[in-house]
Structure formats: C-alpha cells, structure tokens
C-alpha cells in the first residue's frame, strides 16, 4: 500500500528512537545545520527558494520568499516561530512528526535562524499534545548538551536558543498574527496585515513563522539539494504532502504522497477504498476552512492550485472521506458548528455572520428550510468571505458554498421534498415497522425510551409517529429487519 | 553526549554512529511504534514484552521505541528486520501476537498473518 508514497517530512518517523539524538545523527541528522553554518546566509535562503517549498500549514506561501523577507528586514533581534497549533478536526500530521522526529524540527528552526539572522526560536504547541511536548523537551536538552543548539553552535559563534509556548487549543491561534498575540500573553486575536510578522512580529520584532511539516522538509532539502526536491511534485507545488486520511476510508492513517497525486490514488489505492464497500460521495480537504471534492474530482492531480480551482484548499492536510451515508447539509452544519465555536469574536462578519449561517443550516436539517434560505446561505457566505478580518472568517463559509455547489440537489430535497437521502436528519426520517416481518418479540418496545411502540407479545407492533423521538434504538434492536427508515 | 566543539568533531561522531548503525544491520531489529495513537492501542505492553522475552532468545537484537508509521488502522504496529531481509510490518500486535512473531518469524523466518503490505 505504500507504492505511491514518498516520505520526506516523515522520513524518520517509525525508524528512529525520537528520544535518542544518536539515532537522528546516524540518519544524517544535523548534517544540514552543519552544512548551513559553513556557508553564507544567502545560500540557504536561495536553496529554499529554488526548492519551491511552500507553506504546509495551509496557505501555501513560498517558504523561501518568507525567509528572504525576514532576512531583508534590519533588526537587532529577530525570532523564528514554529506553528504546532494543529487544530483541524481529524488532522494529526504535526503531532506525528513531533512525536516521531522532534530533532528535524529543531534543526530546521536553527537553519532558519541562521538564514534570517535570528538567535531565538519558539515552538507554539497545543497543551493537548503532552507526548509531543515531552519528546521535544528531551530533544532540546540533548541537542543543547551536544552543542547543536544554544551558544556558539559547533564553534561557529552562531547562537540559537529554542523555547516552548503552550497554546490552549484555540483554532484561531493557528493564524500567525493571533498566534503571536497569544504568545505575548494577550488574547488570541488576529490583527490586520500588513505589517506582516516578517516586519513586526513577536514583541514587535521581525519574526518568521512556519508550520511543523514545512520545517520537517528543510533538512532533507539542504542535504539532498533544491533540484532533487523540485523534481518531485507538480509545476507550482513541489515536493510531497502529508495527509491524515480519516472518515469512511478503510486504511485510516497518515500518508505522504508527491504533490499531483490524484484523490483516487489516495483514497482507493493507498486508503484501500470505502469501508463496507459503500459508494464514495465526497472528501473534505482543508478541514473547516476547506471544501469538499466529489466524484468528478477523483482524477484531478492534487496541488495548491487545483484544490483552489475545485472550490477547496490544501489546508494542513486533513482529508475526511464521506460515503453515501453522509448528509451534506449536515456536514456543512458540523463544520459551521466548529467555526462558530472557534471564532474569536473580534470582527462582526465572522462572529455574527457564521452564527446566522449555522442557524439557517439548522433550519434546513430540521425540515424547516425554504428555497429562499438557500439563496440567503449563498449571499451571506460571500459577504462573510469578503469582509472578515482573518483566515478563519474568510474561509469559514467554504464548506457551505462547496456543498451548495456540488450537492444542490440534496439541499433542494431537504427544503422542498423534506427528505434526507442519507437518512441522517432526524426530523426528516420516519421509523416504520413492516407488519409482514414483525414477529412480535417485543425487543423494540422494551428498547424504546419514549414508549412510542405498542403491541402485545406475538402480535404485530406499531410505532406512534407523534411520540417517536427518532433515536433509532428500536432499529438497532430488531433482529428480523422488520424496522425500516423512510 | 559530549559537547561538539567544531565541524570536525561533529563529522567524526557522525561517521562513528553510521558505523554503529551498519553493525546493527547484522542483528534482528525490532521497531515498536510508540506514538500517542500506538500507546492508546496498547503498544507499551508490547514493548515491555519484547524487552522481557528477547534476551531469552538465541539471537542478537536491537529494540527501538519509535514514532509511528502512520498506520493508524493497524496500531499497535511492530516492524521487524531480520539480517539480510527487508522490513516486515506486523499490525494489531498484542502480547499474544508478539509471542507468535518471536516464535515464528524471528526464530524461524516464517511469516504470520496480519503482515502489512509494504511495496
């Protein structure tokens, strides 16, 4: 199942003891730092630019360009920050890297520090990742003891210290300006850009922020060369991407594939297809900020641009697979529920607009929606996207828009025919006992918490639709397939 | 580890560790996934078991706790590399299967069910 995978960011995960520096060094660890320190700053920046590496946290900004900007700013003090505030539902790429190969991130941060002229770095990590934190602490102590971090690294006079800052798990803190605010001890709220962090970041100083997976690629690029890295992937998206396959796919897990791999290869070849042989319906990329890809996108090569063109985005790499049993308006509602909860509340379109979007979706999934609501959903989504301050608000309506575009017929059925074809929306389904199949065992009657089922033992049973709360307990208990959902 | 004072010291340590790594290739190597996901599905007990049982076997070996291979669907996973063979990854390993891995594969080179395809 690994034939189509190429492991760069995950190259050491599963092959070294993350708590042993010797293991890392034996697999070319800190060689990139040693190479970097023996050359000029410009060389490093140019290598990263040439490699074509782009930000793996979701935005896809060219990493080398970001370094170049931070390097060009004059300043006595600069910072390097590693964004390990992984918050998408169903995404765990960064956790895996930090738990399996913490030194690769530390090494890359030191390389970045040398390139932009910084002597201090911080890893902003979720406090919910205790094992990753533990292994990072061990790695930091070992690297310092060996003289690979800290003062006068390898006798070159270059100093680089790394510290940890813990996040409380707020989704918005993955946005770089909010992350910096949170690190400074303020509320995790984004601010207007420009000024960009490269000009005025942490403590008002020039700061370079990169994601964990982005950093994990750096040592490999320096060791094997920019041309090698640029030879993998597509025209505009070089290298590989780690995806967290989740949902209705057989082989749930982490995979790393070259950019340009198709969704079909990811889900059916590597992922082993859909659980229980059900029919594929959609795949959500980019988490709550992204959109869904459908059957017609199965053969599209995945890269930053093609995903954008398909109405989704790369995101950090969460890939949630859905089958015929998933109701798309309900999926959109699930993601909106998440963003409403995680909105920091600073700007009105995001704080109020998303709440209204959620309420309309709630109306639709409860059978009270109208055709006018569908139009309202679309219009409001466009307004939120164009007027929100930060990435969270600007992308929050994406799941609504993309499900509306790709599955309009399902929305139409919900509001006009009052039907949910996936049989998910409780208000739109009915549990019915088929008299011919009912043997009168009474199992359903005993399971019903609402006392909605009547009938004597060995007699046909009946569900009182007015009393039924549609919990499905009877459906699960019936051994004779006598209960159906309509 | 002692403080490395210059590029030369780093390079010689690197070479020394590479030689050591190459020597390990003559031994049975057992990599046990110990990421959050693996531990949650019981890998700590499996690691404990190998650490206890392997010294009783008539083979030279190395046991390494590692991060995960990303095979969430089959955790806990154990990768075994016999000298001169390619890596074999076993999925859903508990102490019962760990015993089978030692008795069948490590001692006799016979594969057991539940090997995860790697090609």
Coordinates of C-alpha atoms in Angstrom, one line a residue, chain A:
Chain A
X1 CA 0.0 0.0 0.0
X2 CA 3.0 2.3 0.1
X3 CA 3.9 2.1 -3.5
X4 CA 2.8 5.7 -4.3
X5 CA 4.2 7.2 -1.2
X6 CA 7.4 9.2 -0.9
X7 CA 8.5 10.0 2.7
X8 CA 10.3 13.3 3.1
X9 CA 8.7 15.1 6.1
X10 CA 8.0 11.6 7.7
X11 CA 11.4 10.2 6.6
X12 CA 12.5 9.3 10.1
X13 CA 9.1 8.6 11.7
X14 CA 9.0 4.9 12.8
X15 CA 12.7 4.4 12.0
X16 CA 14.4 6.2 14.9
X17 CA 14.1 6.4 18.6
X18 CA 12.8 10.0 19.0
X19 CA 14.4 10.2 22.4
X20 CA 17.9 9.4 21.2
X21 CA 19.9 12.0 19.4
X22 CA 22.4 9.4 18.2
X23 CA 19.7 7.7 16.1
X24 CA 18.9 11.0 14.4
X25 CA 22.6 11.9 13.7
X26 CA 23.2 8.4 12.2
X27 CA 20.4 9.2 9.7
X28 CA 22.1 12.4 8.6
X29 CA 20.6 14.5 11.4
X30 CA 22.1 17.9 12.0
X31 CA 24.2 17.5 8.8
X32 CA 22.0 20.2 7.2
X33 CA 22.7 22.5 10.1
X34 CA 26.4 21.8 9.8
X35 CA 26.4 22.4 6.0
X36 CA 24.3 25.6 6.5
X37 CA 26.7 27.1 9.2
X38 CA 29.7 26.5 6.9
X39 CA 28.1 28.6 4.1
X40 CA 26.6 32.0 3.7
X41 CA 23.1 33.1 4.8
X42 CA 22.1 34.0 1.3
X43 CA 23.0 30.4 0.1
X44 CA 20.4 28.9 2.5
X45 CA 17.7 31.3 1.5
X46 CA 18.4 30.8 -2.2
X47 CA 18.3 27.0 -1.8
X48 CA 14.9 27.1 -0.1
X49 CA 13.6 29.5 -2.8
X50 CA 14.9 27.2 -5.6
X51 CA 13.4 24.1 -4.0
X52 CA 9.9 25.6 -4.5
X53 CA 8.8 24.6 -0.9
X54 CA 5.5 26.2 0.1
X55 CA 3.9 26.6 3.5
X56 CA 2.4 23.3 4.6
X57 CA 0.1 24.8 7.2
X58 CA -2.5 25.6 4.6
X59 CA -1.8 29.0 2.9
X60 CA 0.9 27.7 0.6
X61 CA 3.1 30.9 0.7
X62 CA 6.6 30.2 -0.7
X63 CA 8.8 29.4 2.3
X64 CA 12.0 30.7 0.7
X65 CA 10.3 34.1 0.0
X66 CA 9.1 34.3 3.6
X67 CA 12.7 33.7 4.8
X68 CA 14.0 36.3 2.3
X69 CA 11.6 38.9 3.6
X70 CA 12.5 38.3 7.2
X71 CA 16.2 38.2 6.3
X72 CA 16.0 41.5 4.5
X73 CA 14.5 43.4 7.4
X74 CA 17.1 45.2 9.6
X75 CA 16.9 44.5 13.3
X76 CA 19.0 43.7 16.3
X77 CA 16.6 40.9 17.4
X78 CA 14.6 38.5 15.3
X79 CA 12.5 35.4 16.1
X80 CA 11.8 32.1 14.5
X81 CA 8.4 30.5 15.4
X82 CA 7.3 27.0 14.7
X83 CA 3.5 26.8 14.4
X84 CA 2.5 23.5 16.1
X85 CA -1.1 24.6 16.9
X86 CA -2.7 21.8 14.9
X87 CA -6.4 22.3 15.2
X88 CA -8.3 20.9 12.2
X89 CA -10.8 18.2 13.2
X90 CA -9.2 14.9 12.1
X91 CA -5.7 16.2 11.4
X92 CA -2.6 14.9 13.2
X93 CA 0.3 15.3 10.8
X94 CA 2.2 17.6 13.0
X95 CA 1.8 15.5 16.1
X96 CA 3.2 12.5 14.3
X97 CA 6.3 14.5 13.2
X98 CA 6.9 15.9 16.6
X99 CA 6.4 12.6 18.3
X100 CA 8.5 10.6 15.8
X101 CA 11.2 13.0 14.8
X102 CA 11.4 16.1 17.0
X103 CA 15.0 16.9 16.1
X104 CA 14.2 17.5 12.5
X105 CA 12.1 20.5 13.5
X106 CA 14.7 21.8 15.9
X107 CA 17.4 21.5 13.3
X108 CA 15.3 23.3 10.7
X109 CA 14.5 26.1 13.1
X110 CA 18.2 26.7 13.8
X111 CA 18.8 26.7 10.0
X112 CA 16.1 29.3 9.6
X113 CA 17.5 31.3 12.5
X114 CA 20.9 31.4 10.7
X115 CA 19.3 32.3 7.4
X116 CA 17.2 35.3 8.7
X117 CA 19.6 36.4 11.5
X118 CA 17.6 35.3 14.5
X119 CA 19.1 33.8 17.7
X120 CA 15.9 32.8 19.4
X121 CA 13.0 30.5 18.4
X122 CA 9.8 29.3 20.0
X123 CA 7.5 26.3 19.3
X124 CA 3.9 27.2 19.8
X125 CA 2.4 23.9 20.6
X126 CA -1.0 22.8 21.9
X127 CA -1.0 21.8 25.5
X128 CA -3.2 18.8 24.5
X129 CA -0.1 17.2 22.9
X130 CA 1.7 16.0 26.1
X131 CA 3.8 13.3 24.5
X132 CA 5.0 15.6 21.7
X133 CA 5.9 18.2 24.4
X134 CA 7.8 15.6 26.4
X135 CA 9.8 14.4 23.4
X136 CA 10.5 18.0 22.3
X137 CA 11.9 18.8 25.8
X138 CA 14.1 15.7 25.7
X139 CA 15.3 16.6 22.2
X140 CA 16.0 20.2 23.1
X141 CA 18.1 19.2 26.2
X142 CA 20.1 16.6 24.2
X143 CA 20.8 19.0 21.3
X144 CA 21.9 21.6 23.7
X145 CA 24.2 19.2 25.6
X146 CA 25.8 18.2 22.3
X147 CA 26.4 21.8 21.3
X148 CA 24.0 21.6 18.4
X149 CA 21.7 24.2 19.9
X150 CA 22.4 27.0 22.4
X151 CA 25.5 29.2 22.4
X152 CA 28.4 29.1 19.9
X153 CA 26.9 26.1 17.9
X154 CA 29.8 23.9 16.6
X155 CA 32.3 26.6 17.4
X156 CA 30.9 28.9 14.7
X157 CA 29.9 31.7 17.0
X158 CA 26.2 31.3 15.9
X159 CA 23.8 31.2 18.9
X160 CA 20.3 29.7 18.7
X161 CA 18.0 29.0 21.7
X162 CA 14.6 27.3 21.4
X163 CA 11.8 27.6 23.9
X164 CA 8.2 26.2 24.1
X165 CA 5.0 28.1 24.4
X166 CA 1.8 26.3 25.1
X167 CA -1.5 27.0 23.4
X168 CA -4.8 26.3 25.0
X169 CA -6.2 24.8 21.8
X170 CA -7.9 27.7 20.2
X171 CA -8.3 27.2 16.5
X172 CA -7.8 30.8 15.6
X173 CA -4.3 30.7 17.2
X174 CA -3.1 28.8 14.2
X175 CA -3.4 32.1 12.3
X176 CA 0.0 33.6 12.6
X177 CA -0.9 37.1 14.0
X178 CA -3.3 35.6 16.5
X179 CA -0.6 33.0 17.4
X180 CA 1.9 35.9 18.1
X181 CA -0.7 37.7 20.2
X182 CA -1.3 34.6 22.2
X183 CA 2.5 34.1 22.7
X184 CA 2.8 37.6 24.0
X185 CA 0.2 36.8 26.7
X186 CA -2.6 38.6 25.0
X187 CA -6.0 37.3 23.8
X188 CA -5.5 35.1 20.7
X189 CA -7.0 37.6 18.3
X190 CA -5.7 38.2 14.8
X191 CA -4.6 41.7 13.7
X192 CA -4.6 43.5 10.3
X193 CA -1.8 42.6 7.9
X194 CA 0.4 44.5 6.9
X195 CA 2.6 44.9 8.9
X196 CA 3.5 41.2 8.3
X197 CA 5.2 39.3 11.1
X198 CA 8.4 39.5 9.0
X199 CA 8.4 43.2 9.6
X200 CA 6.8 43.5 13.0
X201 CA 6.0 40.2 14.8
X202 CA 6.6 38.7 18.2
X203 CA 7.4 41.5 20.7
X204 CA 7.3 43.9 17.8
X205 CA 10.4 42.3 16.3
X206 CA 10.8 40.7 12.8
X207 CA 9.5 37.2 13.1
X208 CA 9.3 34.2 10.7
X209 CA 6.5 31.7 11.3
X210 CA 6.5 28.3 9.7
X211 CA 4.5 25.2 10.2
X212 CA 5.9 21.9 11.6
X213 CA 5.7 20.0 8.4
X214 CA 7.3 22.8 6.5
X215 CA 10.2 22.8 8.9
X216 CA 10.5 19.0 8.7
X217 CA 11.2 19.3 4.9
X218 CA 14.1 21.7 5.3
X219 CA 16.9 19.4 6.4
X220 CA 16.1 17.0 3.6
X221 CA 16.2 19.8 1.1
X222 CA 19.6 21.0 2.2
X223 CA 21.0 17.5 2.4
X224 CA 19.7 16.3 -1.0
X225 CA 19.6 19.6 -2.8
X226 CA 16.9 22.0 -4.1
X227 CA 16.9 20.4 -7.5
X228 CA 16.1 17.0 -6.1
X229 CA 13.1 18.5 -4.1
X230 CA 11.9 20.5 -7.1
X231 CA 11.9 17.4 -9.3
X232 CA 9.1 15.9 -7.1
X233 CA 5.6 17.2 -7.5
X234 CA 3.8 19.5 -10.0
X235 CA 4.7 22.7 -11.8
X236 CA 3.6 25.1 -9.0
X237 CA 3.6 22.7 -6.0
X238 CA 6.9 20.9 -5.3
X239 CA 7.7 18.0 -3.0
X240 CA 5.2 15.9 -1.1
X241 CA 2.3 16.5 1.2
X242 CA 1.3 14.5 4.3
X243 CA -2.4 13.8 4.6
X244 CA -4.3 12.4 7.5
X245 CA -6.8 10.0 5.9
X246 CA -9.9 9.8 8.1
X247 CA -13.6 9.1 7.9
X248 CA -15.1 6.3 5.8
X249 CA -11.9 5.1 4.3
X250 CA -10.5 1.6 5.1
X251 CA -6.9 2.4 5.9
X252 CA -7.2 5.3 8.3
X253 CA -3.8 6.9 8.8
X254 CA -1.0 9.2 7.7
X255 CA 0.3 9.1 4.2
X256 CA 2.9 11.2 2.4
X257 CA 2.5 11.5 -1.3
X258 CA 4.0 13.6 -4.1
X259 CA 2.1 16.7 -5.0
X260 CA 0.0 15.9 -8.0
X261 CA -1.2 12.5 -6.7
X262 CA -4.9 12.1 -7.5
X263 CA -7.7 11.8 -5.0
X264 CA -8.5 8.4 -6.5
X265 CA -4.9 7.1 -5.8
X266 CA -5.1 8.5 -2.2
X267 CA -8.5 7.1 -1.3
X268 CA -8.7 3.9 -3.3
X269 CA -5.1 2.7 -3.8
X270 CA -3.4 3.9 -0.6
X271 CA -6.5 4.2 1.5
X272 CA -7.9 0.8 0.4
X273 CA -11.3 2.3 -0.6
X274 CA -14.5 2.9 1.3
X275 CA -15.5 1.0 4.4
X276 CA -18.1 -1.7 3.8
X277 CA -18.0 -1.3 0.0
X278 CA -20.2 1.7 0.2
X279 CA -20.3 4.4 -2.5
X280 CA -17.8 7.3 -2.3
X281 CA -19.6 10.6 -2.0
X282 CA -17.1 13.3 -1.2
X283 CA -13.8 14.1 0.5
X284 CA -13.3 17.2 2.6
X285 CA -9.8 18.8 2.4
X286 CA -8.7 21.8 4.3
X287 CA -10.8 21.0 7.3
X288 CA -13.4 23.6 8.4
X289 CA -11.7 26.1 6.1
X290 CA -11.8 23.9 3.0
X291 CA -14.4 22.4 0.8
X292 CA -15.5 19.0 -0.5
X293 CA -14.2 17.3 -3.6
X294 CA -16.6 14.9 -5.3
X295 CA -16.5 12.1 -7.8
X296 CA -15.8 14.4 -10.7
X297 CA -12.6 15.5 -8.9
X298 CA -11.3 12.0 -8.3
X299 CA -8.8 12.2 -11.1
X300 CA -7.6 15.7 -10.5
X301 CA -4.0 15.9 -9.5
X302 CA -3.9 17.4 -6.0
X303 CA -1.9 20.6 -5.5
X304 CA -2.4 24.0 -4.1
X305 CA -3.9 25.5 -7.3
X306 CA -6.1 22.6 -8.4
X307 CA -7.7 22.4 -5.0
X308 CA -8.4 26.1 -5.1
X309 CA -9.9 25.8 -8.5
X310 CA -12.2 23.0 -7.2
X311 CA -13.5 25.3 -4.5
X312 CA -11.5 23.7 -1.7
X313 CA -8.0 24.3 -0.4
X314 CA -4.9 22.3 0.6
X315 CA -5.2 23.2 4.2
X316 CA -2.9 21.5 6.7
X317 CA -3.6 18.0 5.3
X318 CA -6.8 16.7 6.9
X319 CA -8.7 14.5 4.4
X320 CA -12.1 13.3 5.6
X321 CA -13.7 10.8 3.4
X322 CA -17.5 10.6 3.2
X323 CA -19.8 8.0 1.7
X324 CA -23.5 7.7 0.7
X325 CA -24.5 7.7 4.4
X326 CA -23.2 11.2 5.0
X327 CA -25.8 14.1 4.6
X328 CA -24.1 17.1 3.0
X329 CA -26.1 19.9 4.6
X330 CA -25.5 18.2 7.9
X331 CA -21.7 18.0 7.1
X332 CA -21.7 21.8 6.4
X333 CA -23.6 22.3 9.7
X334 CA -21.0 20.3 11.6
X335 CA -18.1 22.4 10.2
X336 CA -20.0 25.7 10.9
X337 CA -20.7 24.5 14.5
X338 CA -16.9 24.2 14.8
X339 CA -16.1 27.6 13.4
X340 CA -18.8 29.4 15.3
X341 CA -17.4 27.9 18.5
X342 CA -13.8 28.8 17.5
X343 CA -14.4 32.3 16.1
X344 CA -12.6 34.7 18.4
X345 CA -15.4 37.3 18.1
X346 CA -13.3 40.2 17.1
X347 CA -14.9 41.1 13.8
X348 CA -18.6 41.2 13.1
X349 CA -18.9 39.2 9.8
X350 CA -17.3 36.2 11.4
X351 CA -18.9 36.4 14.8
X352 CA -22.4 37.2 13.8
X353 CA -22.5 36.0 10.2
X354 CA -21.4 32.5 10.8
X355 CA -23.9 32.2 13.6
X356 CA -26.7 33.1 11.2
X357 CA -25.3 30.6 8.6
X358 CA -25.4 27.9 11.3
X359 CA -29.0 28.8 12.2
X360 CA -30.1 28.6 8.6
X361 CA -28.4 25.2 8.2
X362 CA -30.1 24.1 11.4
X363 CA -33.4 25.1 9.9
X364 CA -32.7 23.1 6.8
X365 CA -31.6 19.9 8.5
X366 CA -34.7 20.1 10.7
X367 CA -37.1 20.3 7.8
X368 CA -38.0 24.0 8.2
X369 CA -35.8 25.4 5.4
X370 CA -37.1 27.2 2.3
X371 CA -35.7 27.9 -1.2
X372 CA -35.1 31.4 -0.1
X373 CA -32.9 30.1 2.7
X374 CA -30.6 28.5 0.1
X375 CA -30.2 31.8 -1.6
X376 CA -29.6 33.5 1.7
X377 CA -26.9 31.0 2.6
X378 CA -25.0 31.7 -0.6
X379 CA -25.3 35.5 -0.3
X380 CA -24.3 35.6 3.3
X381 CA -21.4 33.3 2.7
X382 CA -20.0 35.6 0.0
X383 CA -20.3 38.6 2.4
X384 CA -18.5 36.8 5.3
X385 CA -15.7 35.7 3.0
X386 CA -15.0 39.1 1.6
X387 CA -15.3 41.1 4.8
X388 CA -13.8 39.0 7.6
X389 CA -10.5 40.1 9.1
X390 CA -8.5 36.9 9.2
X391 CA -8.3 33.5 7.5
X392 CA -10.8 31.9 9.9
X393 CA -13.7 34.1 8.9
X394 CA -12.6 34.4 5.3
X395 CA -12.7 30.6 4.9
X396 CA -15.4 29.6 7.3
X397 CA -18.3 29.6 4.7
X398 CA -16.3 27.4 2.3
X399 CA -17.9 24.1 3.5
X400 CA -21.3 25.7 2.9
X401 CA -20.5 27.1 -0.5
X402 CA -18.8 23.9 -1.7
X403 CA -21.6 21.6 -0.6
X404 CA -24.2 24.0 -2.1
X405 CA -22.3 24.0 -5.4
X406 CA -21.7 20.2 -5.5
X407 CA -24.8 18.9 -3.8
X408 CA -27.5 21.4 -4.5
X409 CA -29.9 18.6 -5.2
X410 CA -29.5 17.4 -1.6
X411 CA -30.3 20.8 -0.2
X412 CA -33.3 21.1 -2.6
X413 CA -34.6 17.7 -1.3
X414 CA -34.3 19.0 2.3
X415 CA -36.2 22.2 1.7
X416 CA -38.8 21.2 -0.9
X417 CA -39.4 17.5 -0.6
X418 CA -38.5 17.5 3.1
X419 CA -36.3 14.4 2.6
X420 CA -32.8 13.4 3.7
X421 CA -31.5 10.8 1.3
X422 CA -28.6 9.8 3.6
X423 CA -31.2 9.3 6.4
X424 CA -29.2 11.4 8.8
X425 CA -31.5 14.3 9.6
X426 CA -33.9 13.0 12.3
X427 CA -36.6 15.5 11.6
X428 CA -36.9 14.2 8.0
X429 CA -37.0 10.5 8.6
X430 CA -39.5 8.0 10.0
X431 CA -39.0 4.6 11.6
X432 CA -41.7 2.2 10.4
X433 CA -42.4 -1.4 11.3
X434 CA -43.2 -3.7 8.4
X435 CA -46.1 -5.9 9.6
X436 CA -45.1 -8.9 7.5
X437 CA -41.7 -9.1 9.1
X438 CA -42.6 -8.3 12.7
X439 CA -42.7 -11.5 14.8
X440 CA -43.9 -9.7 17.9
X441 CA -40.9 -10.4 20.1
X442 CA -41.2 -7.1 21.9
X443 CA -37.5 -6.2 21.7
X444 CA -38.2 -2.9 20.1
X445 CA -40.9 -2.0 22.6
X446 CA -38.5 -2.6 25.5
X447 CA -35.8 -0.6 23.8
X448 CA -38.0 2.5 23.1
X449 CA -37.2 5.2 25.7
X450 CA -40.3 7.2 24.6
X451 CA -42.9 4.5 25.0
X452 CA -43.9 5.1 21.4
X453 CA -44.2 1.4 20.5
X454 CA -47.4 -0.5 21.1
X455 CA -48.3 -4.2 20.6
X456 CA -48.7 -7.3 22.7
X457 CA -46.2 -10.2 22.6
X458 CA -46.5 -12.3 19.5
X459 CA -48.7 -9.6 18.0
X460 CA -47.7 -7.0 15.3
X461 CA -46.1 -3.9 16.8
X462 CA -46.7 -0.3 15.8
X463 CA -44.7 2.9 16.2
X464 CA -46.7 6.0 17.2
X465 CA -45.0 8.7 15.0
X466 CA -46.2 11.5 17.3
X467 CA -44.4 10.0 20.2
X468 CA -41.3 8.7 18.3
X469 CA -38.1 10.8 19.1
X470 CA -36.2 9.0 16.2
X471 CA -33.4 7.8 18.4
X472 CA -33.1 4.6 16.4
X473 CA -32.9 2.3 19.4
X474 CA -35.7 0.0 18.0
X475 CA -33.9 -0.1 14.7
X476 CA -30.8 -1.4 16.3
X477 CA -32.5 -3.9 18.5
X478 CA -34.7 -5.6 15.8
X479 CA -33.2 -8.9 14.8
X480 CA -35.7 -9.5 12.0
X481 CA -35.1 -6.4 9.8
X482 CA -38.7 -5.5 10.4
X483 CA -37.9 -1.8 11.0
X484 CA -37.0 0.4 8.2
X485 CA -36.1 4.1 7.9
X486 CA -38.1 6.2 5.4

